[in-house]
Amino acid sequence: MKNIINNSKYFAFAILLTLGFSACVDLEFDQPIASGICSSDAVVNLTIAELKDMHVLGTTMDITDTIIISGIVVADDASGNFYKKLIVQDETAGIEVYFGATDLANSFPRGTEVFINCTGLTLSDYNGVTQVGTIEQAVIGDFICKGSTGLTVAPKQVSIGDLTADDISTLVQLNNVQFNNNSVSSTYADPVNLQSLNLIIESCDDDSEIVLRTSGYSDFAGFVTPAGSGSINAIYSVFGSTQQLFINNTDDVNFTEERCGGATTVTSLNEDFQDNAENNQDINIEGWNLEVAKGTRKWRGKEFSDNVYAQATAFGDASEEMDTWMILPGVDLSNQMVLSFDSQVGFPVQGHDGLKVYVSTDYTGFNFPDATWVELDGNIANSTWDSFEWENSGNILLPVEAGKTGYVAFQYTGSGADNGNGETSTYGIDNVVVEAQ
């Protein structure tokens, strides 16, 4: 990184503290803020790390001393994933700088060298992340101006397990990682309801994971996550004890390599979801894969009367079509294996038989769209059943194929965007058993 902590570095403060930065920029609301190059006699006198060392987590401190820091903008609000803040980093640390203004990227885009007069600002934190601010729109020129532009910051290459508090609010690069099975083919966030989402990035080298959090207001919220593996450049952050990443845009996600890992196999399976699913959260059970062919929704946990089960529904969904799959770990088909499960339908729409069950012997964990899926017959919930009444499927024989692995999948199809006339029946699955006959 360019050396930006230099006591001979001057920038546009006309008279330090008494006049602030007001002489640096003739701030007019109809002009770009802080558009000039800093050039005066105020001196950078503290690194970002030294500024952060002054702060005690959980406290708030008004800065009264003469403190001037500088750094390079490594995250801005251009995509909407960062709101009213810039992430500024020097060679020692990074920090969140908060503003009472938006469209900051117009004047301080990524790669811009900025100089910040901290006198009169406040040091605080939010769930473990140190912040300095707030710089209001009308006085931006009193606190910040910019130097060189078009600079680059090399991200620190680090593994998930080696991230520390010193890396918070800095640009990092994780290599040989991918979205886990439940976050693949998902949208980065919920652009319809403008809700943020937490997706999971997993390491291909060990079992470590980290959250990628994306705002529903970001301009890439509706983009679908890639299935491959590779590297990601992101701002490292925390929310309490939860490690998080934030990206500027999807160009930061370079998952172009073949996906690591693969489908999981087991000798038998008995899942009642009671301890392995959470109410209104996507199913996240080790070895189970969720695939979305149409729409954005996935199979989710549902709790009713102390019973937890898996549920899929198009009710309230904005997608014109919904096609979502829940795929079980594979089992050896060399000997006769038997599948059974309980199913139900809720609020059935006439003719909406939206639940089907399949088995595949050529699914690998990576080839869902191209795998061959053979439909299985059994006593399976349909639109003629009484609402929310559980029934067992009976024993469903899986094909016997020596040396082959079979993957059972539950498919839900429906539609929720047809002005209240869609196929919105809700289907539930519980007590899934796969065992030798």
XYZ file of C-alpha atoms in Angstrom:
437
model
C 0.000 0.000 0.000
C 1.184 3.551 -0.639
C 2.677 5.132 2.477
C 0.052 7.600 3.544
C 1.170 8.215 7.126
C 3.876 10.809 6.569
C 4.460 13.833 8.756
C 5.500 15.813 5.699
C 2.143 15.110 4.037
C 0.058 18.263 3.846
C -3.542 18.765 2.825
C -6.317 21.345 2.650
C -6.885 22.654 6.140
C -6.688 26.442 6.083
C -6.445 26.829 9.851
C -6.466 23.615 11.891
C -9.352 23.284 14.389
C -10.437 26.926 14.316
C -11.472 26.820 10.695
C -11.418 23.047 10.210
C -11.483 22.051 6.539
C -13.739 24.861 5.419
C -10.923 26.532 3.476
C -10.166 23.293 1.632
C -13.463 23.266 -0.213
C -15.988 25.904 -1.061
C -18.885 23.631 -0.100
C -22.023 24.309 -2.073
C -24.984 21.948 -2.152
C -25.056 22.215 -5.940
C -21.390 21.222 -6.250
C -19.559 17.932 -5.613
C -18.404 17.776 -2.025
C -14.664 17.901 -1.322
C -13.859 17.900 -5.000
C -10.422 19.510 -4.738
C -6.988 18.083 -4.034
C -5.799 18.697 -0.461
C -2.775 21.006 -0.272
C -2.003 23.014 2.851
C -0.073 22.792 6.113
C -2.024 20.399 8.366
C -0.134 17.241 9.264
C -1.309 13.633 9.621
C -0.374 12.802 13.201
C -1.989 9.432 13.991
C -2.375 6.079 12.289
C -5.770 4.420 12.137
C -4.506 1.683 14.448
C -3.439 4.307 17.001
C -6.852 5.971 16.756
C -8.637 2.648 17.301
C -6.374 1.886 20.266
C -7.815 4.963 21.977
C -11.254 3.346 21.995
C -12.632 0.942 24.586
C -15.365 -1.288 23.176
C -18.754 -0.517 24.641
C -17.940 3.137 25.315
C -18.333 6.424 23.471
C -15.628 9.087 23.385
C -15.819 12.595 21.961
C -12.513 13.465 20.317
C -11.201 16.806 21.567
C -7.505 16.397 20.748
C -5.989 17.425 17.440
C -6.117 14.138 15.521
C -5.719 13.833 11.797
C -5.693 10.465 10.024
C -5.457 9.473 6.408
C -6.152 6.335 4.444
C -7.537 4.883 1.243
C -11.243 4.191 0.708
C -11.634 0.402 0.349
C -15.459 0.328 0.475
C -18.018 2.926 -0.568
C -21.779 3.185 -1.010
C -21.860 2.913 -4.806
C -23.731 -0.428 -4.850
C -25.902 0.258 -1.802
C -24.316 -2.520 0.264
C -22.721 0.073 2.548
C -24.973 2.866 3.817
C -23.843 6.319 4.887
C -20.304 5.138 5.510
C -16.905 4.642 3.980
C -14.373 2.036 5.021
C -10.974 3.702 5.170
C -7.733 1.753 5.557
C -4.074 2.662 5.990
C -1.098 0.317 6.347
C -1.893 -0.274 10.027
C -5.687 -0.837 10.225
C -9.101 0.075 8.848
C -12.064 1.935 10.315
C -15.719 2.698 9.532
C -16.312 6.404 8.949
C -19.979 7.385 9.343
C -21.746 10.246 7.605
C -25.118 11.919 7.721
C -25.107 11.836 3.940
C -25.526 9.427 1.035
C -23.994 9.134 -2.451
C -20.543 9.354 -0.906
C -19.037 7.379 -3.775
C -19.628 10.333 -6.086
C -16.865 12.243 -4.305
C -14.959 9.526 -2.434
C -14.995 6.370 -4.581
C -12.907 3.335 -3.784
C -9.236 4.002 -4.347
C -9.440 7.609 -3.143
C -6.933 8.869 -0.591
C -8.797 10.791 2.131
C -7.699 12.930 5.055
C -9.951 13.161 8.091
C -9.891 15.733 10.863
C -11.240 13.694 13.809
C -11.449 16.663 16.177
C -15.100 17.053 17.129
C -16.067 13.566 15.984
C -16.991 10.602 18.178
C -15.303 7.230 18.622
C -17.829 4.474 19.272
C -18.574 0.912 18.202
C -21.394 -1.306 17.028
C -21.286 -4.972 18.087
C -17.497 -5.031 18.081
C -16.752 -2.740 15.124
C -15.073 0.575 15.940
C -16.541 3.629 14.202
C -15.728 7.315 13.925
C -18.317 9.968 13.012
C -20.844 11.265 12.403
C -19.913 13.713 9.630
C -23.041 15.584 8.601
C -23.751 16.685 5.020
C -23.499 20.413 5.710
C -20.034 20.205 7.286
C -18.362 17.463 5.270
C -15.770 19.985 4.064
C -14.827 20.737 7.674
C -13.781 17.154 8.344
C -12.664 15.398 5.160
C -10.942 16.133 1.893
C -9.284 13.941 -0.684
C -5.838 13.494 -2.115
C -4.835 11.112 -4.869
C -7.387 8.962 -6.663
C -7.307 5.663 -8.526
C -5.171 3.955 -5.876
C -5.324 0.239 -5.145
C -5.011 -1.633 -1.888
C -3.743 -5.196 -2.014
C -6.066 -7.342 0.128
C -4.545 -9.358 2.920
C -4.637 -13.021 1.930
C -5.800 -14.934 4.974
C -7.725 -18.064 5.912
C -11.034 -17.868 7.769
C -9.535 -19.343 10.921
C -6.706 -16.799 10.984
C -8.886 -13.675 10.874
C -8.450 -11.549 14.012
C -9.761 -8.323 15.515
C -6.870 -6.502 13.835
C -8.411 -7.355 10.448
C -11.787 -5.760 11.188
C -12.703 -3.077 8.624
C -9.883 -4.052 6.269
C -9.839 -5.591 2.820
C -9.087 -9.320 2.925
C -8.928 -12.101 0.370
C -10.047 -15.666 1.117
C -8.829 -18.325 -1.305
C -10.132 -21.805 -2.089
C -13.590 -21.092 -0.700
C -17.158 -21.454 -1.990
C -20.785 -20.928 -0.996
C -21.974 -23.906 1.013
C -24.682 -26.171 -0.368
C -27.507 -24.184 1.197
C -26.227 -20.836 -0.118
C -25.492 -21.905 -3.705
C -28.007 -20.685 -6.311
C -29.476 -18.298 -3.751
C -29.907 -14.581 -4.264
C -27.391 -12.499 -2.348
C -30.263 -10.813 -0.497
C -34.045 -10.334 -0.757
C -34.610 -7.539 -3.277
C -38.414 -7.823 -3.083
C -38.799 -7.307 0.650
C -35.516 -5.357 0.853
C -34.213 -7.708 3.516
C -30.558 -8.477 4.190
C -29.463 -12.118 4.009
C -26.658 -14.062 5.625
C -25.116 -16.615 3.271
C -22.362 -19.028 4.236
C -18.899 -19.132 2.679
C -17.024 -22.350 3.458
C -13.380 -23.292 3.132
C -12.340 -26.123 0.826
C -9.306 -26.731 3.047
C -11.030 -27.345 6.387
C -14.436 -27.080 8.028
C -14.298 -23.331 8.701
C -17.158 -21.066 7.621
C -17.937 -17.354 7.586
C -21.063 -15.279 6.923
C -21.384 -13.146 3.795
C -23.976 -10.489 4.625
C -25.644 -8.476 1.884
C -28.172 -5.667 2.104
C -31.536 -6.032 0.391
C -31.004 -2.463 -0.860
C -27.840 -3.373 -2.761
C -28.071 -3.238 -6.545
C -26.952 -6.895 -6.724
C -29.368 -8.240 -4.093
C -31.253 -10.273 -6.702
C -28.165 -11.752 -8.349
C -27.738 -15.521 -7.935
C -24.664 -16.854 -6.153
C -22.177 -18.894 -8.240
C -21.736 -22.641 -7.742
C -17.969 -22.838 -8.194
C -15.070 -22.225 -5.850
C -12.304 -19.659 -5.871
C -11.438 -16.416 -4.094
C -13.413 -13.563 -2.584
C -12.244 -10.043 -1.764
C -14.298 -8.461 0.991
C -14.324 -6.200 4.003
C -13.971 -8.256 7.165
C -16.317 -7.391 10.009
C -18.011 -8.901 13.043
C -21.418 -8.807 14.662
C -20.704 -9.736 18.245
C -19.053 -13.146 18.000
C -20.185 -13.743 14.396
C -17.563 -13.235 11.702
C -18.886 -11.463 8.622
C -17.816 -10.378 5.162
C -19.224 -7.512 3.069
C -18.508 -7.072 -0.629
C -18.642 -3.919 -2.722
C -20.189 -5.805 -5.649
C -20.215 -9.246 -7.228
C -16.948 -8.562 -9.076
C -15.366 -9.306 -5.685
C -16.569 -12.933 -5.896
C -14.346 -14.957 -8.225
C -15.747 -18.492 -7.942
C -14.753 -19.794 -11.370
C -13.049 -23.040 -10.379
C -14.660 -26.457 -9.992
C -16.606 -26.828 -6.787
C -14.810 -28.669 -4.012
C -16.300 -31.458 -1.933
C -19.297 -33.315 -3.327
C -22.452 -35.123 -2.397
C -22.502 -36.899 0.980
C -23.220 -40.604 1.377
C -24.565 -42.456 4.429
C -25.407 -46.076 5.252
C -28.871 -45.136 6.533
C -30.857 -42.064 7.499
C -33.463 -41.156 10.114
C -34.363 -37.468 10.281
C -37.229 -35.944 12.282
C -35.890 -32.337 11.967
C -36.534 -31.734 15.664
C -32.938 -30.826 16.471
C -31.646 -30.036 12.987
C -34.050 -27.411 11.639
C -35.062 -23.946 12.814
C -38.426 -22.289 12.381
C -38.609 -20.172 9.219
C -34.938 -20.785 8.397
C -33.659 -22.601 5.322
C -32.945 -26.270 5.989
C -29.274 -26.528 6.902
C -28.426 -30.148 7.689
C -24.996 -31.517 6.966
C -25.047 -33.596 3.802
C -28.466 -32.321 2.662
C -28.455 -30.148 -0.468
C -30.983 -27.486 -1.385
C -31.385 -26.654 -5.075
C -33.574 -23.945 -6.608
C -34.636 -24.477 -10.212
C -37.117 -21.575 -10.357
C -37.802 -18.690 -8.026
C -35.720 -18.006 -4.939
C -37.339 -19.887 -2.042
C -35.894 -23.001 -0.454
C -37.214 -25.712 1.844
C -37.388 -24.287 5.362
C -37.845 -25.486 8.887
C -41.321 -25.083 10.364
C -42.402 -25.480 13.981
C -46.014 -26.065 14.974
C -47.275 -27.467 18.294
C -43.692 -28.283 19.325
C -43.145 -30.359 16.190
C -40.408 -29.299 13.753
C -40.529 -30.408 10.136
C -39.491 -29.314 6.615
C -41.883 -27.128 4.642
C -42.113 -25.547 1.191
C -44.748 -23.076 0.034
C -45.338 -20.508 -2.682
C -47.798 -18.594 -0.485
C -46.877 -14.913 -0.568
C -44.026 -15.508 -3.006
C -43.517 -12.914 -5.721
C -42.006 -15.370 -8.201
C -44.138 -16.390 -11.157
C -42.942 -19.980 -10.711
C -41.359 -21.847 -7.817
C -39.407 -25.079 -8.181
C -37.324 -25.988 -5.152
C -35.622 -29.256 -4.189
C -34.382 -30.865 -0.980
C -31.854 -33.638 -1.695
C -30.893 -36.240 0.900
C -27.421 -37.748 1.330
C -26.751 -40.700 -0.960
C -27.123 -44.363 0.028
C -25.579 -47.498 -1.451
C -28.090 -49.224 -3.724
C -26.229 -52.532 -3.924
C -28.838 -53.976 -1.548
C -32.534 -53.183 -1.192
C -33.077 -49.838 0.538
C -36.469 -48.570 1.692
C -37.664 -44.971 1.938
C -40.529 -43.781 4.156
C -41.663 -40.369 5.362
C -44.668 -38.446 6.632
C -46.204 -35.698 4.490
C -49.007 -33.180 4.729
C -50.643 -30.405 2.726
C -51.802 -27.103 4.194
C -54.335 -24.705 2.680
C -54.641 -26.951 -0.388
C -55.443 -25.327 -3.708
C -57.549 -27.594 -5.900
C -55.399 -29.365 -8.453
C -52.125 -28.167 -6.972
C -50.282 -31.458 -6.426
C -47.023 -29.709 -5.766
C -45.041 -32.420 -3.964
C -43.074 -35.127 -5.755
C -40.299 -37.520 -4.708
C -37.431 -38.688 -6.907
C -34.252 -40.755 -6.843
C -31.120 -40.260 -8.925
C -28.113 -42.511 -9.438
C -26.017 -40.022 -11.427
C -26.279 -36.975 -9.166
C -22.836 -35.851 -7.942
C -23.657 -32.821 -5.843
C -22.619 -30.479 -8.664
C -24.754 -31.559 -11.638
C -28.293 -31.012 -10.364
C -29.758 -29.592 -13.611
C -28.284 -32.422 -15.709
C -28.837 -35.361 -13.346
C -31.469 -37.996 -14.128
C -34.322 -37.983 -11.617
C -36.796 -40.895 -11.529
C -40.130 -40.230 -9.805
C -41.082 -42.528 -6.929
C -44.617 -43.649 -6.068
C -46.093 -43.776 -2.580
C -48.776 -42.340 -0.351
C -47.734 -38.718 -0.895
C -49.686 -35.609 0.124
C -51.750 -33.984 -2.630
C -54.455 -31.364 -3.017
C -57.262 -33.796 -2.075
C -55.925 -34.436 1.427
C -57.382 -32.801 4.515
C -55.449 -29.709 5.461
C -52.495 -30.266 7.820
C -53.194 -33.976 8.367
C -50.033 -36.095 8.486
C -49.943 -39.483 6.723
C -47.117 -41.924 6.175
C -45.869 -42.733 2.695
C -45.574 -46.432 3.356
C -42.422 -48.301 2.349
C -41.079 -47.077 -0.986
C -38.527 -49.448 -2.527
C -35.487 -47.788 -4.025
C -33.943 -49.402 -7.118
C -31.276 -52.041 -6.520
C -28.196 -51.263 -8.615
C -24.897 -52.808 -7.581
C -22.170 -50.246 -7.054
C -24.524 -47.276 -7.504
C -25.381 -44.540 -5.031
C -28.953 -43.265 -4.861
C -30.004 -39.739 -3.899
C -33.616 -39.173 -2.831
C -35.030 -35.714 -3.483
C -38.242 -33.917 -2.510
C -39.479 -31.416 -5.097
C -41.989 -28.632 -4.495
C -43.492 -26.675 -7.383
C -45.958 -23.819 -7.198
C -46.602 -20.184 -8.038
C -47.420 -17.271 -5.803
C -47.569 -14.208 -8.012
C -50.826 -14.792 -9.871
C -52.896 -12.122 -8.074
C -53.981 -14.531 -5.371
C -54.871 -17.297 -7.832
C -51.547 -19.085 -7.813
C -50.699 -22.644 -6.777
C -49.867 -21.763 -3.196
C -50.534 -24.993 -1.287
C -48.089 -25.613 1.545
C -46.424 -29.038 1.748
C -44.580 -30.517 4.731
C -42.202 -33.454 5.159
C -41.291 -35.171 8.429
C -39.763 -38.372 9.831
C -37.681 -39.246 6.786
C -36.188 -42.759 7.008
C -33.916 -44.564 4.523
C -32.777 -47.994 5.663
C -32.045 -51.512 4.469
C -35.048 -53.746 4.061
